Coordinates of C-alpha atoms in Angstrom, one line a residue:
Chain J
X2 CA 25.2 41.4 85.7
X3 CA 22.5 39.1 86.0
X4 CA 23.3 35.3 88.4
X5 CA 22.6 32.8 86.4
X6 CA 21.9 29.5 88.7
X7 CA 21.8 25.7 87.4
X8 CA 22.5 22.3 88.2
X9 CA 26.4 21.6 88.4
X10 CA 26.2 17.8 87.4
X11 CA 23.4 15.7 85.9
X12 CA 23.7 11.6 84.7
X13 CA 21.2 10.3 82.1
X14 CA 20.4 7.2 80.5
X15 CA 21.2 6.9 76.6
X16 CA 17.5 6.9 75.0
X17 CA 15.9 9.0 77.9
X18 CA 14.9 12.6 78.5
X19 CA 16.5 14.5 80.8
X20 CA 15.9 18.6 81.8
X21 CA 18.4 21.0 82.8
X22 CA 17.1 24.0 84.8
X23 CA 18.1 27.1 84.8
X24 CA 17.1 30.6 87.2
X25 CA 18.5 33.8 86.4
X26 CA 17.6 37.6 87.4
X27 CA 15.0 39.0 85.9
X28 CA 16.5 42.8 85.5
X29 CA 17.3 43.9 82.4
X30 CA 16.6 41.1 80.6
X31 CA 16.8 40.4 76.7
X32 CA 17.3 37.2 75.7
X33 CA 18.1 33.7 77.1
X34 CA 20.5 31.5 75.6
X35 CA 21.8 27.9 75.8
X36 CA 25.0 26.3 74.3
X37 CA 26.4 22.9 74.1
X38 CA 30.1 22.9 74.9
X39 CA 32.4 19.5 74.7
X40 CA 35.4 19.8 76.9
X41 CA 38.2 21.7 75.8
X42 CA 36.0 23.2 72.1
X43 CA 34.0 26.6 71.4
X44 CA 30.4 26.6 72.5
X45 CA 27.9 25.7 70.3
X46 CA 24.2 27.6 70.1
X47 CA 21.5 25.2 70.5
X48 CA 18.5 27.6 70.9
X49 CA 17.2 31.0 72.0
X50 CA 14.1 32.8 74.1
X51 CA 13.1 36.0 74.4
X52 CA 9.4 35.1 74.8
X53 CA 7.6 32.8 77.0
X54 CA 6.8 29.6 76.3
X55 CA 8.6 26.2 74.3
X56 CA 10.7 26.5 71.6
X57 CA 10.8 22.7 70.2
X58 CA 14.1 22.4 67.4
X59 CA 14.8 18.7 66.8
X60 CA 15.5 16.8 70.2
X61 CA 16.3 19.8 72.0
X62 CA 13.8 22.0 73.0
X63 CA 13.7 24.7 75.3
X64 CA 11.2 26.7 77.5
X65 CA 11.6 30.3 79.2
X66 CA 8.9 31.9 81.8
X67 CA 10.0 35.7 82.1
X68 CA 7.6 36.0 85.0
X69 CA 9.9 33.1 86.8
X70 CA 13.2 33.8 85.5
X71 CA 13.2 30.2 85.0
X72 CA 14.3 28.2 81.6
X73 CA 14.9 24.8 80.9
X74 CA 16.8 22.7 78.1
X75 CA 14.9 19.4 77.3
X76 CA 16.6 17.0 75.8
X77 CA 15.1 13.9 74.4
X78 CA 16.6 10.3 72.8
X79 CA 19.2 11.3 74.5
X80 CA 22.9 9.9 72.7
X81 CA 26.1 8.9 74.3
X82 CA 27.4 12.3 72.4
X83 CA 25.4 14.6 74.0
X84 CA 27.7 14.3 77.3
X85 CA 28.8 17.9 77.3
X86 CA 28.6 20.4 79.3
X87 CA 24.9 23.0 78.7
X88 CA 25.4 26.5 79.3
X89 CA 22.9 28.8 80.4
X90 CA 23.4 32.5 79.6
X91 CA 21.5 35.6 79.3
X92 CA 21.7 38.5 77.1
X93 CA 21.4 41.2 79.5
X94 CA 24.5 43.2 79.2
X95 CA 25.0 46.1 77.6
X96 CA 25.7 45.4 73.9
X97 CA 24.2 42.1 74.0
X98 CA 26.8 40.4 75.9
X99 CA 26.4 37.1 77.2
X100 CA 26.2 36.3 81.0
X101 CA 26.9 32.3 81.6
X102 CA 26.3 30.2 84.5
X103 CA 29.2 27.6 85.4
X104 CA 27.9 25.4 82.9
X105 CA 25.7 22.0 83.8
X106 CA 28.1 19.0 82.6
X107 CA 25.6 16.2 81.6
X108 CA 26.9 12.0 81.6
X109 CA 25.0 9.9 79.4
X110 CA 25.5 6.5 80.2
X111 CA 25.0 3.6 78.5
Chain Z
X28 CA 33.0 25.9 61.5
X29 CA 31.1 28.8 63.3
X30 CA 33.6 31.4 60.8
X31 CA 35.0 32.9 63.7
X32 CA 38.7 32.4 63.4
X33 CA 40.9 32.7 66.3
X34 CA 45.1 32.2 66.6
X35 CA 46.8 31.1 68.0
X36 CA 45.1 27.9 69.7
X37 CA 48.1 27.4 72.0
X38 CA 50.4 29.7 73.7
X39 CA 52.5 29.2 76.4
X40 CA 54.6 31.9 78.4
X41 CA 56.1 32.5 81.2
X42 CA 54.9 34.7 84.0
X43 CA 55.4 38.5 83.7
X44 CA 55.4 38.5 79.5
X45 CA 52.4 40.0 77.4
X46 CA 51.1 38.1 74.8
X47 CA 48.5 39.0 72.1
X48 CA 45.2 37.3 70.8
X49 CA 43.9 37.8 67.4
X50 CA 40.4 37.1 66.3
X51 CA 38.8 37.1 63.3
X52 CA 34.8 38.0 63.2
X53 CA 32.4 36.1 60.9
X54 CA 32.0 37.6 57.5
X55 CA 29.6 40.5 58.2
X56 CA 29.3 41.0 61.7
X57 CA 30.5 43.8 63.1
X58 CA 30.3 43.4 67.0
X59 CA 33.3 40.8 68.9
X60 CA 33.2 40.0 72.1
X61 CA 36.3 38.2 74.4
X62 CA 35.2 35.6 77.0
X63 CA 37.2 34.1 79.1
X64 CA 36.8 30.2 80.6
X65 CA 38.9 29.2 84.3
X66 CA 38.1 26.2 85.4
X67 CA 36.5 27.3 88.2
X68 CA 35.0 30.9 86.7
X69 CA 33.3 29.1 84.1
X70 CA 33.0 32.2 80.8
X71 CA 33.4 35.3 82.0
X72 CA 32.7 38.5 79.2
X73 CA 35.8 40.6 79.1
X74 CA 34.8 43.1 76.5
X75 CA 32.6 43.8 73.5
X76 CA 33.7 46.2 70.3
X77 CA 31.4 47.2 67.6
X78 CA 32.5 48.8 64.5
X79 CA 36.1 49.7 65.6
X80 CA 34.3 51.2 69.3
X81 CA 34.4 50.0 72.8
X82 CA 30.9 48.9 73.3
X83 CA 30.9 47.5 76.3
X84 CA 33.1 46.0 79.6
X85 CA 33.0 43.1 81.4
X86 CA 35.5 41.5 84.2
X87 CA 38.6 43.1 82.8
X88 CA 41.7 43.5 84.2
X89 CA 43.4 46.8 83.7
X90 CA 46.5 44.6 82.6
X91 CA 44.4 43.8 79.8
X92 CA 43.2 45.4 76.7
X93 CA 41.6 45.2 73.2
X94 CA 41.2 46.8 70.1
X95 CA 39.1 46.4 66.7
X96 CA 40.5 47.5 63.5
X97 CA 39.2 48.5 60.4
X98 CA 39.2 45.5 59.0
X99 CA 36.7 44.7 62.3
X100 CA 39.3 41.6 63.3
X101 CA 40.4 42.3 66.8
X102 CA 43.0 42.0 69.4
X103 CA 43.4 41.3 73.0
X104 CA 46.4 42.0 74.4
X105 CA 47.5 40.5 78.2
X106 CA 50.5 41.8 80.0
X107 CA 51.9 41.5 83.3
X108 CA 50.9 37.3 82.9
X109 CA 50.4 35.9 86.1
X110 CA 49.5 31.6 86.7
X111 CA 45.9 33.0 87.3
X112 CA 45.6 34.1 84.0
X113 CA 45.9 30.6 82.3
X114 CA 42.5 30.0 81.1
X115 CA 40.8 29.6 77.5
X116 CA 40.1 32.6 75.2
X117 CA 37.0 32.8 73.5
X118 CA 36.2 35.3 70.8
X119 CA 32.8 35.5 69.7
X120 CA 30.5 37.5 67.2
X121 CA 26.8 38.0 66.8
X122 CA 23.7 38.2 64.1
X123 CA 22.5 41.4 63.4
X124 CA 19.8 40.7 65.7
X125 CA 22.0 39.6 68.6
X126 CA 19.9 36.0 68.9
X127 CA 22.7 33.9 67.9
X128 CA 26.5 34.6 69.0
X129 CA 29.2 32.4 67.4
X130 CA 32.4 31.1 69.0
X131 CA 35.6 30.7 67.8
X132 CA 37.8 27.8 68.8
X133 CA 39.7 29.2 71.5
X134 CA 43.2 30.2 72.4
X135 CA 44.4 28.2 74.7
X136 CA 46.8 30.1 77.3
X137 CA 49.2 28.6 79.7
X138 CA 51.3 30.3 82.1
X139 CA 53.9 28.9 83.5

């Protein structure tokens, strides 16, 4: 499997922009991945790379350098709902399955 | 409602018993895959069918096993429950072109 490396916690301000990072290895790869996830509910796909560069989708947009093994998840007018946890996973299994990271669990306060 | 269906959403047992999971893929897809969420593991991939076939393994325990049927729903059966084990079952199934997976709610597992 491929480590998959981000930010445990982050706090934002409701109407700001905030970035979660994300490193994995670069072996094998074929696609990167992030999900939204609310506490105790089934993750939720937000957006997916498999080439370099930004993918923009609403407020959320995300960016993936191969060369790097480096993504991020942008998100913008940030809302009080979007306090959830962001998972960062690569498709780099066999058979396409997914390989998380621990999950970065984002406050947005008021 | 991602159209993956998963039952039950709670179960509780005792340590020692074997229960069984049931998933349901979306309409279409052929390939389900089992994750499993600890608290401190964050979602682990257990194992993958496609079609009715073993595709692929993950962090599985040998007290654990799956199947697909020809109806392509699946289950994942546990035995030998330890406390350990008390986590949250996902079931999930993919696009044809593997860029989108979709998560059911979860079975919630508790043993006591």
């Amino acid at each position: 499997g491929q480590n998959i490396d981000q930010p445990t916690e982050m706090t934002a301000t409701e109407g700001a922009i905030v970035q979660i990072n994300c490193t994995y290895q670069t072996s094998g790869f074929n696609g990167l991945f992030w999900y939204q996830q609310h506490a105790g509910e089934a993750p939720t796909f937000l957006s997916y790379n498999v080439l370099d560069g930004l993918e923009e989708k609403g407020r959320f947009s995300s960016f993936l350098s191969r060369s790097k093994g480096y993504s991020y998840l942008l998100l913008k007018e940030l809302q009080m709902k979007d306090s959830a946890s962001y998972l960062c996973a690569s498709g780099a299994n066999s058979g396409y399955a997914l390989n998380f990271g621990k999950g970065t669990s984002l406050l947005v306060t008021p | 409602d991602s159209g993956v269906t998963q039952t039950p959403k709670h179960l509780i047992t005792a340590t020692g018993q074997r229960v069984t999971l049931r998933c349901s893929p979306r309409s279409g897809d052929l390939s389900v895959y089992w994750y499993q969420q600890s608290l401190d593991q964050g979602l682990q991939f257990l194992i993958q069918y496609y079609n009715g076939e073993e595709r692929a393994k993950g962090n599985i325990l040998e007290r654990f096993s799956a199947q697909q049927f020809p109806d392509l729903h699946s289950e994942l059966n546990l035995s030998s429950l330890e406390l350990g084990d008390s986590a949250l079952y996902f079931c999930a199934s993919t696009n044809r072109a593997n860029t989108e997976a979709f998560f059911g709610q979860g079975t919630r597992l508790t043993v006591v």
